[in-house]
Tab-separated table of C-alpha atoms and ligand atoms in Angstrom:
chain	number	residue	atom	x	y	z
Y	1	MET	CA	80.138	126.469	107.196
Y	2	ARG	CA	78.286	123.531	108.695
Y	3	THR	CA	77.292	120.099	107.365
Y	4	GLN	CA	76.349	116.709	108.783
Y	5	VAL	CA	79.227	114.637	107.375
Y	6	ALA	CA	82.536	116.159	106.262
Y	7	ILE	CA	84.324	113.857	103.828
Y	8	ILE	CA	88.064	114.093	103.188
Y	9	GLY	CA	89.107	112.806	99.745
Y	10	ALA	CA	87.306	112.670	96.374
Y	11	GLY	CA	88.546	109.247	95.283
Y	12	PRO	CA	86.000	106.475	94.752
Y	13	ALA	CA	85.462	106.014	98.518
Y	14	GLY	CA	84.736	109.691	99.259
Y	15	LEU	CA	82.629	110.297	96.150
Y	16	LEU	CA	80.554	107.146	96.618
Y	17	LEU	CA	80.009	107.884	100.308
Y	18	GLY	CA	78.849	111.384	99.360
Y	19	ARG	CA	76.470	109.896	96.803
Y	20	LEU	CA	75.002	107.316	99.202
Y	21	LEU	CA	74.501	109.911	101.940
Y	22	GLU	CA	72.872	112.322	99.519
Y	23	ARG	CA	70.395	109.587	98.533
Y	24	THR	CA	69.263	109.238	102.160
Y	25	GLY	CA	69.065	113.003	102.691
Y	26	ILE	CA	72.265	113.383	104.752
Y	27	ALA	CA	74.104	116.631	104.038
Y	28	ASN	CA	77.798	116.282	103.219
Y	29	VAL	CA	80.740	118.231	101.812
Y	30	ILE	CA	83.840	116.697	100.203
Y	31	LEU	CA	87.292	118.262	100.579
Y	32	GLU	CA	89.914	117.159	98.044
Y	33	ARG	CA	93.563	118.165	97.944
Y	34	ARG	CA	93.922	117.815	94.166
Y	35	SER	CA	92.079	119.136	91.098
Y	36	PRO	CA	89.335	117.071	89.383
Y	37	ASP	CA	91.616	116.548	86.359
Y	38	TYR	CA	94.406	115.241	88.552
Y	39	VAL	CA	92.043	112.823	90.324
Y	40	LEU	CA	90.811	111.558	86.944
Y	41	SER	CA	94.330	111.119	85.574
Y	42	ARG	CA	95.156	108.343	88.062
Y	43	ILE	CA	94.955	104.890	86.522
Y	44	ARG	CA	93.952	102.326	89.118
Y	45	ALA	CA	92.013	99.085	89.393
Y	46	GLY	CA	89.398	97.704	87.052
Y	47	VAL	CA	87.547	94.671	88.458
Y	48	LEU	CA	84.263	95.020	90.371
Y	49	GLU	CA	82.760	92.364	92.608
Y	50	HIS	CA	79.070	91.637	91.907
Y	51	GLY	CA	78.039	93.366	95.168
Y	52	ALA	CA	80.027	96.476	94.217
Y	53	ARG	CA	78.308	96.523	90.827
Y	54	ASP	CA	74.873	96.167	92.497
Y	55	LEU	CA	75.673	98.998	94.867
Y	56	LEU	CA	76.722	101.368	92.064
Y	57	ASN	CA	73.435	100.548	90.320
Y	58	GLN	CA	71.432	101.141	93.506
Y	59	ALA	CA	73.236	104.453	93.932
Y	60	GLY	CA	72.045	105.486	90.465
Y	61	VAL	CA	75.543	105.711	88.973
Y	62	GLY	CA	75.686	102.388	87.134
Y	63	ALA	CA	74.215	103.206	83.709
Y	64	ARG	CA	77.501	103.683	81.845
Y	65	MET	CA	79.092	100.746	83.678
Y	66	GLU	CA	76.234	98.490	82.520
Y	67	ALA	CA	76.506	99.799	78.946
Y	68	GLU	CA	80.300	99.854	78.558
Y	69	GLY	CA	81.625	97.461	81.227
Y	70	LEU	CA	82.503	93.862	80.424
Y	71	ALA	CA	80.947	91.056	82.478
Y	72	HIS	CA	83.569	88.318	82.935
Y	73	HIS	CA	82.578	84.752	83.798
Y	74	GLY	CA	86.069	83.558	84.671
Y	75	VAL	CA	89.825	84.189	84.751
Y	76	ALA	CA	92.810	82.211	83.506
Y	77	ILE	CA	95.768	81.299	85.699
Y	78	ALA	CA	98.913	80.312	83.832
Y	79	PHE	CA	101.602	78.580	85.860
Y	80	HIS	CA	104.973	78.097	84.194
Y	81	GLY	CA	103.308	77.248	80.891
Y	82	ALA	CA	100.289	75.297	82.189
Y	83	GLN	CA	97.055	77.258	81.908
Y	84	HIS	CA	93.853	76.727	83.831
Y	85	ARG	CA	90.566	78.604	83.613
Y	86	ILE	CA	88.628	79.326	86.793
Y	87	ASP	CA	85.035	79.402	85.553
Y	88	PHE	CA	83.191	81.452	88.199
Y	89	HIS	CA	79.913	81.105	86.395
Y	90	ALA	CA	79.997	77.318	86.146
Y	91	LEU	CA	81.437	76.948	89.654
Y	92	ILE	CA	79.201	79.309	91.640
Y	93	GLY	CA	76.941	81.150	89.163
Y	94	ARG	CA	78.704	84.486	89.644
Y	95	GLU	CA	80.617	86.973	87.514
Y	96	VAL	CA	82.694	90.151	87.908
Y	97	MET	CA	82.412	93.432	86.041
Y	98	VAL	CA	85.476	94.871	84.316
Y	99	TYR	CA	85.122	98.668	84.411
Y	100	GLY	CA	87.928	101.084	85.263
Y	101	GLN	CA	88.108	102.927	88.562
Y	102	THR	CA	88.783	106.089	86.569
Y	103	GLU	CA	85.426	105.677	84.820
Y	104	ILE	CA	83.625	105.057	88.123
Y	105	THR	CA	85.218	108.211	89.511
Y	106	HIS	CA	84.090	110.082	86.403
Y	107	ASP	CA	80.501	108.822	86.771
Y	108	LEU	CA	80.431	109.731	90.467
Y	109	MET	CA	81.812	113.224	89.768
Y	110	ASP	CA	79.180	113.790	87.051
Y	111	ALA	CA	76.405	112.631	89.385
Y	112	ARG	CA	77.658	114.966	92.101
Y	113	THR	CA	77.794	117.919	89.743
Y	114	ALA	CA	74.231	117.139	88.568
Y	115	SER	CA	72.881	116.915	92.121
Y	116	GLY	CA	74.668	120.067	93.264
Y	117	GLY	CA	76.627	118.268	96.015
Y	118	GLY	CA	79.424	120.398	97.470
Y	119	THR	CA	82.990	119.417	96.595
Y	120	ILE	CA	85.921	121.682	97.328
Y	121	TYR	CA	88.913	120.785	95.159
Y	122	ASP	CA	92.468	122.128	95.550
Y	123	ALA	CA	91.981	122.342	99.337
Y	124	GLU	CA	95.419	122.634	100.978
Y	125	ASP	CA	96.376	121.507	104.469
Y	126	VAL	CA	93.048	119.877	105.277
Y	127	THR	CA	93.136	119.175	109.024
Y	128	PRO	CA	90.621	117.182	111.077
Y	129	VAL	CA	90.206	118.850	114.494
Y	130	ASP	CA	88.503	117.793	117.764
Y	131	PHE	CA	87.180	114.533	116.326
Y	132	ASP	CA	87.353	112.997	119.789
Y	133	THR	CA	84.747	115.529	120.996
Y	134	PRO	CA	81.065	116.046	119.981
Y	135	HIS	CA	82.167	119.051	117.874
Y	136	PRO	CA	84.534	117.898	115.155
Y	137	HIS	CA	85.545	120.254	112.380
Y	138	LEU	CA	87.938	120.597	109.489
Y	139	THR	CA	90.169	123.476	108.546
Y	140	TRP	CA	91.920	124.001	105.195
Y	141	ARG	CA	93.564	126.662	103.085
Y	142	LYS	CA	92.398	127.791	99.691
Y	143	ASP	CA	93.032	130.977	97.698
Y	144	GLY	CA	95.299	132.268	100.467
Y	145	ARG	CA	92.613	132.025	103.176
Y	146	THR	CA	91.903	129.582	106.002
Y	147	HIS	CA	88.429	128.006	106.007
Y	148	ARG	CA	86.471	125.973	108.564
Y	149	LEU	CA	83.729	123.354	108.248
Y	150	ASP	CA	81.843	122.139	111.327
Y	151	SER	CA	80.155	118.731	111.167
Y	152	ASP	CA	78.674	115.878	113.188
Y	153	PHE	CA	81.123	113.342	111.732
Y	154	ILE	CA	84.275	113.232	109.625
Y	155	ALA	CA	84.858	110.470	107.064
Y	156	GLY	CA	88.540	109.949	106.254
Y	157	CYS	CA	88.457	108.724	102.624
Y	158	ASP	CA	91.817	110.246	101.766
Y	159	GLY	CA	93.834	107.225	100.723
Y	160	PHE	CA	96.984	105.665	102.128
Y	161	HIS	CA	98.964	108.936	102.279
Y	162	GLY	CA	96.061	111.027	103.584
Y	163	VAL	CA	95.835	113.235	106.637
Y	164	SER	CA	93.054	111.374	108.493
Y	165	ARG	CA	94.968	108.342	109.764
Y	166	ALA	CA	98.037	110.543	110.292
Y	167	SER	CA	96.009	112.815	112.636
Y	168	VAL	CA	95.245	110.022	115.082
Y	169	PRO	CA	97.608	109.759	118.093
Y	170	ALA	CA	100.098	106.953	117.431
Y	171	ALA	CA	99.093	105.140	120.626
Y	172	ALA	CA	95.454	104.888	119.472
Y	173	VAL	CA	96.151	102.978	116.270
Y	174	ARG	CA	97.804	99.659	115.549
Y	175	ASN	CA	99.271	99.055	112.103
Y	176	PHE	CA	99.771	95.633	110.504
Y	177	GLU	CA	101.996	95.601	107.460
Y	178	ARG	CA	103.807	93.422	104.969
Y	179	VAL	CA	105.860	94.962	102.204
Y	180	TYR	CA	106.721	92.633	99.306
Y	181	PRO	CA	110.191	92.701	97.744
Y	182	PHE	CA	108.938	93.632	94.251
Y	183	GLY	CA	106.546	95.958	92.431
Y	184	TRP	CA	104.262	95.919	89.409
Y	185	LEU	CA	105.030	97.863	86.272
Y	186	GLY	CA	101.710	98.672	84.585
Y	187	VAL	CA	101.118	99.841	81.020
Y	188	LEU	CA	97.833	101.063	79.542
Y	189	VAL	CA	97.545	100.788	75.775
Y	190	ASP	CA	94.844	101.363	73.145
Y	191	ARG	CA	95.027	97.885	71.645
Y	192	PRO	CA	92.552	94.983	71.964
Y	193	PRO	CA	93.326	92.615	74.875
Y	194	VAL	CA	95.151	89.330	74.189
Y	195	SER	CA	92.188	87.349	75.462
Y	196	ASP	CA	88.522	87.884	76.400
Y	197	GLU	CA	89.370	87.262	80.046
Y	198	LEU	CA	92.153	88.229	82.468
Y	199	ILE	CA	95.291	86.064	82.547
Y	200	TYR	CA	97.324	85.846	85.777
Y	201	ALA	CA	100.666	84.314	84.775
Y	202	ALA	CA	103.424	82.878	86.984
Y	203	HIS	CA	106.811	82.480	85.279
Y	204	ASP	CA	110.447	81.956	86.314
Y	205	ARG	CA	111.220	85.509	85.206
Y	206	GLY	CA	108.379	86.894	87.345
Y	207	PHE	CA	104.660	87.383	87.434
Y	208	ALA	CA	102.599	89.014	84.648
Y	209	LEU	CA	98.949	90.017	84.310
Y	210	CYS	CA	96.878	90.706	81.212
Y	211	SER	CA	93.894	92.859	82.062
Y	212	MET	CA	91.747	95.320	80.155
Y	213	ARG	CA	89.543	98.368	80.381
Y	214	SER	CA	87.453	97.730	77.250
Y	215	ARG	CA	87.510	95.664	74.052
Y	216	THR	CA	90.001	98.128	72.606
Y	217	ARG	CA	92.028	99.168	75.664
Y	218	SER	CA	94.365	96.797	77.542
Y	219	ARG	CA	96.133	97.005	80.879
Y	220	TYR	CA	99.266	94.866	81.288
Y	221	TYR	CA	101.550	94.351	84.269
Y	222	VAL	CA	104.926	92.719	84.804
Y	223	GLN	CA	106.547	92.080	88.170
Y	224	CYS	CA	109.596	94.370	88.557
Y	225	GLU	CA	112.016	95.660	91.191
Y	226	ALA	CA	110.173	97.456	94.022
Y	227	ASP	CA	112.089	100.678	93.348
Y	228	ALA	CA	112.058	100.407	89.542
Y	229	ASP	CA	111.815	103.679	87.632
Y	230	PRO	CA	109.259	103.331	84.811
Y	231	ALA	CA	111.403	105.671	82.704
Y	232	ASN	CA	114.121	102.990	82.676
Y	233	TRP	CA	111.752	100.526	81.015
Y	234	SER	CA	111.676	101.193	77.276
Y	235	ALA	CA	108.541	100.172	75.391
Y	236	THR	CA	110.473	97.358	73.689
Y	237	ALA	CA	111.837	96.058	77.003
Y	238	PHE	CA	108.334	95.996	78.502
Y	239	TRP	CA	106.660	94.218	75.577
Y	240	ASP	CA	109.511	91.688	75.221
Y	241	GLU	CA	109.395	90.906	78.926
Y	242	LEU	CA	105.613	90.551	78.969
Y	243	ARG	CA	105.673	88.264	75.928
Y	244	ARG	CA	108.303	86.010	77.519
Y	245	ARG	CA	106.189	85.502	80.628
Y	246	LEU	CA	102.898	84.690	78.891
Y	247	PRO	CA	101.633	81.321	77.633
Y	248	ALA	CA	102.452	80.872	73.919
Y	249	ALA	CA	98.941	81.605	72.582
Y	250	ALA	CA	98.657	84.853	74.547
Y	251	ALA	CA	102.207	85.902	73.606
Y	252	GLU	CA	101.335	85.431	69.942
Y	253	ALA	CA	98.074	87.359	70.255
Y	254	LEU	CA	99.725	90.319	72.017
Y	255	GLN	CA	99.216	93.590	70.132
Y	256	THR	CA	101.693	96.213	71.281
Y	257	GLY	CA	101.443	99.969	70.900
Y	258	GLN	CA	102.231	103.378	72.333
Y	259	SER	CA	101.489	103.364	76.078
Y	260	ILE	CA	98.948	105.896	77.391
Y	261	GLU	CA	100.202	105.466	80.938
Y	262	LYS	CA	103.109	103.644	82.538
Y	263	SER	CA	103.666	103.430	86.297
Y	264	VAL	CA	105.128	101.247	89.035
Y	265	ALA	CA	102.978	100.183	92.008
Y	266	PRO	CA	104.665	98.814	95.115
Y	267	LEU	CA	103.117	95.681	96.621
Y	268	ARG	CA	101.969	96.125	100.167
Y	269	SER	CA	99.522	94.583	102.636
Y	270	PHE	CA	98.486	97.067	105.324
Y	271	VAL	CA	95.676	97.368	107.887
Y	272	ALA	CA	95.171	100.068	110.533
Y	273	GLU	CA	93.023	99.119	113.520
Y	274	PRO	CA	90.556	100.391	114.555
Y	275	MET	CA	88.782	102.221	111.723
Y	276	ARG	CA	86.964	104.626	114.059
Y	277	PHE	CA	88.386	107.291	116.375
Y	278	GLY	CA	85.536	109.119	118.131
Y	279	ARG	CA	83.717	110.935	115.342
Y	280	LEU	CA	86.351	110.213	112.701
Y	281	PHE	CA	85.739	107.116	110.543
Y	282	LEU	CA	88.321	105.762	108.090
Y	283	ALA	CA	87.251	104.124	104.829
Y	284	GLY	CA	89.092	102.694	101.808
Y	285	ASP	CA	92.832	103.027	101.263
Y	286	ALA	CA	93.014	105.407	104.266
Y	287	ALA	CA	92.635	102.324	106.477
Y	288	HIS	CA	94.021	99.455	104.424
Y	289	ILE	CA	96.027	98.464	101.371
Y	290	VAL	CA	96.032	95.137	99.555
Y	291	PRO	CA	98.478	93.937	96.907
Y	292	PRO	CA	96.740	94.291	93.530
Y	293	THR	CA	96.907	90.558	92.748
Y	294	GLY	CA	93.473	89.909	94.255
Y	295	ALA	CA	91.760	92.945	92.617
Y	296	LYS	CA	90.308	93.892	96.005
Y	297	GLY	CA	91.389	97.518	96.765
Y	298	LEU	CA	88.503	99.296	95.080
Y	299	ASN	CA	85.984	96.673	96.212
Y	300	LEU	CA	87.078	97.054	99.821
Y	301	ALA	CA	86.652	100.823	99.598
Y	302	ILE	CA	83.146	100.320	98.216
Y	303	GLY	CA	82.359	97.798	100.984
Y	304	ASP	CA	83.518	100.226	103.691
Y	305	VAL	CA	81.465	103.164	102.469
Y	306	ALA	CA	78.345	101.011	101.977
Y	307	ARG	CA	78.625	100.002	105.630
Y	308	LEU	CA	79.415	103.538	106.803
Y	309	ALA	CA	76.553	105.079	104.811
Y	310	GLY	CA	74.169	102.473	106.273
Y	311	ALA	CA	75.376	103.206	109.809
Y	312	LEU	CA	75.075	106.993	109.346
Y	313	SER	CA	71.602	106.561	107.906
Y	314	GLU	CA	70.636	104.538	111.000
Y	315	HIS	CA	72.028	107.321	113.176
Y	316	TYR	CA	70.007	110.077	111.505
Y	317	THR	CA	66.780	108.281	110.625
Y	318	GLU	CA	66.437	105.665	113.389
Y	319	ARG	CA	68.358	107.495	116.125
Y	320	SER	CA	70.430	104.338	116.613
Y	321	ASP	CA	74.217	104.251	116.886
Y	322	ALA	CA	74.399	100.460	116.693
Y	323	GLY	CA	75.786	100.549	113.141
Y	324	LEU	CA	78.347	103.251	113.933
Y	325	ASP	CA	79.469	101.379	117.045
Y	326	ALA	CA	79.856	98.150	115.055
Y	327	TYR	CA	81.453	99.812	111.995
Y	328	SER	CA	85.101	99.214	112.806
Y	329	VAL	CA	84.756	95.597	113.915
Y	330	GLN	CA	82.491	94.619	111.020
Y	331	ALA	CA	84.435	96.478	108.353
Y	332	LEU	CA	87.701	94.971	109.614
Y	333	ALA	CA	86.299	91.427	109.485
Y	334	ARG	CA	85.658	91.916	105.756
Y	335	VAL	CA	88.997	93.682	105.263
Y	336	TRP	CA	90.929	90.773	106.769
Y	337	GLN	CA	89.200	88.306	104.453
Y	338	ALA	CA	90.293	90.396	101.482
Y	339	GLU	CA	93.785	90.703	102.979
Y	340	ARG	CA	93.986	86.935	103.308
Y	341	PHE	CA	92.995	86.393	99.699
Y	342	SER	CA	95.262	89.158	98.399
Y	343	TRP	CA	98.164	87.695	100.392
Y	344	TRP	CA	97.488	84.158	99.162
Y	345	MET	CA	97.641	85.119	95.457
Y	346	PRO	CA	101.184	86.567	95.824
Y	347	THR	CA	102.320	83.513	97.750
Y	348	MET	CA	101.484	81.447	94.672
Y	349	LEU	CA	102.181	83.621	91.643
Y	350	PRO	CA	105.193	85.978	91.784
Y	351	ARG	CA	108.839	85.053	91.631
Y	352	PHE	CA	110.274	86.025	95.007
Y	353	PRO	CA	113.977	86.915	94.713
Y	354	ASP	CA	116.092	84.023	96.019
Y	355	LEU	CA	113.049	81.927	96.864
Y	356	PRO	CA	114.367	78.749	98.500
Y	357	GLY	CA	113.634	75.468	96.744
Y	358	PHE	CA	111.102	74.409	99.356
Y	359	GLU	CA	108.952	77.526	98.812
Y	360	GLN	CA	109.189	77.112	95.034
Y	361	ARG	CA	107.756	73.618	95.408
Y	362	MET	CA	105.061	75.053	97.699
Y	363	GLN	CA	104.026	77.489	94.965
Y	364	ALA	CA	103.718	74.605	92.520
Y	365	ALA	CA	101.763	72.586	95.108
Y	366	GLU	CA	99.398	75.569	95.669
Y	367	PHE	CA	98.670	75.729	91.953
Y	368	ALA	CA	98.168	71.960	91.754
Y	369	ALA	CA	95.849	72.067	94.781
Y	370	LEU	CA	93.757	74.737	93.079
Y	371	VAL	CA	93.611	73.050	89.697
Y	372	GLY	CA	92.968	69.634	91.209
Y	373	SER	CA	90.000	70.565	93.369
Y	374	ARG	CA	86.619	71.894	92.316
Y	375	ALA	CA	86.016	72.895	95.941
Y	376	ALA	CA	89.237	74.949	96.008
Y	377	GLN	CA	88.194	76.677	92.771
Y	378	GLN	CA	84.760	77.372	94.197
Y	379	ALA	CA	86.342	78.910	97.292
Y	380	MET	CA	88.560	81.096	95.126
Y	381	SER	CA	85.599	82.089	92.934
Y	382	GLU	CA	83.511	83.072	95.953
Y	383	ILE	CA	86.105	85.509	97.205
Y	384	TYR	CA	87.216	86.796	93.796
Y	385	THR	CA	83.655	87.594	92.689
Y	386	GLY	CA	82.670	89.107	95.998
Y	387	LEU	CA	82.737	89.165	99.752
Y	388	PRO	CA	79.373	89.934	101.396
Y	389	MET	CA	78.493	93.648	101.174
Y	390	ALA	CA	76.521	95.677	103.739
Y	391	SER	CA	73.371	97.555	102.783
Y	392	ALA	CA	73.892	101.280	102.267
Y	393	GLU	CA	70.503	101.999	103.805
Y	394	SER	CA	71.103	100.111	107.052
Y	395	GLY	CA	73.967	98.082	108.485
Y	396	ARG	CA	72.497	94.769	107.249
Y	397	VAL	CA	74.413	92.470	104.910
Y	398	VAL	CA	72.576	92.253	101.576
Y	399	SER	CA	74.933	90.512	99.229
Y	400	ARG	CA	75.775	87.037	100.414
Y	401	ARG	CA	78.083	84.506	98.839
N	501	APR	N1	93.346	116.274	101.958
N	501	APR	C1	92.361	116.103	101.044
N	501	APR	N2	92.340	115.073	100.160
N	501	APR	C2	93.342	114.191	100.230
N	501	APR	C3	94.367	114.293	101.191
N	501	APR	C4	94.369	115.405	102.073
N	501	APR	N3	95.326	115.567	102.989
N	501	APR	N4	95.224	113.253	101.015
N	501	APR	C5	94.738	112.521	100.004
N	501	APR	N5	93.603	113.083	99.519
N	501	APR	C6	92.782	112.604	98.396
N	501	APR	C7	93.599	112.080	97.239
N	501	APR	O1	94.043	113.122	96.386
N	501	APR	C8	92.596	111.165	96.554
N	501	APR	O2	91.838	111.823	95.568
N	501	APR	O3	92.014	111.507	98.805
N	501	APR	C9	91.681	110.706	97.682
N	501	APR	C10	91.882	109.236	98.026
N	501	APR	O4	91.527	108.431	96.929
N	501	APR	P1	92.155	106.997	96.641
N	501	APR	O5	93.621	107.025	96.912
N	501	APR	O6	91.710	106.602	95.291
N	501	APR	O7	91.523	106.049	97.768
N	501	APR	P2	90.055	105.441	97.926
N	501	APR	O8	89.001	106.431	97.546
N	501	APR	O9	90.036	104.813	99.269
N	501	APR	O10	89.981	104.339	96.784
N	501	APR	C11	90.306	103.007	96.969
N	501	APR	O11	91.098	101.223	95.561
N	501	APR	O12	91.950	100.400	93.588
N	501	APR	C12	92.268	100.783	94.865
N	501	APR	O13	94.124	101.936	95.709
N	501	APR	C13	93.137	101.950	94.761
N	501	APR	O14	92.506	104.234	94.759
N	501	APR	C14	92.081	103.038	94.966
N	501	APR	C15	91.400	102.484	96.119
N	502	PHB	C1	93.663	95.942	86.510
N	502	PHB	O1	92.938	95.790	85.518
N	502	PHB	O2	94.277	97.005	86.703
N	502	PHB	C2	93.782	94.829	87.470
N	502	PHB	C3	93.011	93.687	87.289
N	502	PHB	C4	93.131	92.638	88.173
N	502	PHB	C5	94.014	92.732	89.230
N	502	PHB	C6	94.764	93.874	89.414
N	502	PHB	C7	94.650	94.927	88.529
N	502	PHB	O3	94.142	91.691	90.078
């Protein structure tokens, strides 16, 4: 088999890259280790930057998001009882779109099925080979046989635990990492959210977040031990703990119910540099992880593949490799901005175990600095609602602050 771009991973990064390439006439095949049902069963993020929303619309996969998603004009930050609303719309005229990653994945899968794009699910032992030569290819096993796909390029969109980054010689990659000493226990429940907007809450007992997927489905998180087993958290323990950490009005409004999904996410900041190794390009979680506090993981993946699709389009239609050559440096510049923001939120909001008194006062001073300054709130709003996004047709930046 031969294609132009071989994509590893059918998460949002791989599926969206496939979609964008298809729209500019670039042949591609996606190889995914899991089944479609398994991919769709993962509950992940839910907040889209305005540039990510625009891109999904441009890619022709935004109809359901526009119909069912919720445009949010602000978020609330509650700090040990005091609550402050960051009004993005009033501050900078921007908004975010609340629409689950699972739904985006669903829409992208449907679009790919409709267009006849090739996706091979349940592919075992996918291996990128010879990506440092002009003749890269992939091998994998399926139905007891070994298969091979030759391509011009390989896109590693296979998440943090994928094979792409792991296939690069250790000496060629530099990893930057911070692991936080706590995790997030998340619960999805078919009950209306406590509030029309998200609430990020700092409390002595630990951080909590009220989010949502729709007007009838809520997503709640409480800070927990990094190695907590969700099975050890009874429903009552979770709801009691969440209620304790929320401002009084939200605690009263909380409607509890049977959880549809319950899982623990570790908190990690991670960046691998560079994001290109010969003809292998990394995108999304394969190259970087952010703690979920800043709601940036999915948006970063979308930003990477927009840039990569633009650079590949330049390669095939304009015979220019300028975009491909600049991909790693430009993508990383955006990644580090998101890393900074996603690192700053956890410095202010969670309860670090044994946090010395000085740092506790610093957290309070951070909150006061934010609440006390319109400029600080504008800066936060700019990054929360969206970092600049590259055009998927060329390497140019289209969505500015
Ligand atoms: N071979 C083939 N596919 C693989 C392999 C492999 N060796 N390893 C992983 N995969 C697949 C996974 O099964 C998954 O479907 O790659 C896909 C990666 O998807 P995600 O982990 O969702 O990563 P990405 O597409 O970069 O999405 C960005 O944003 O909200 C955040 O972390 C969240 O998933 C989210 C991410
Ligand atoms: C979510 O809805 O899952 C969510 C929202 C905002 C975040 C993190 C997660 O910062």
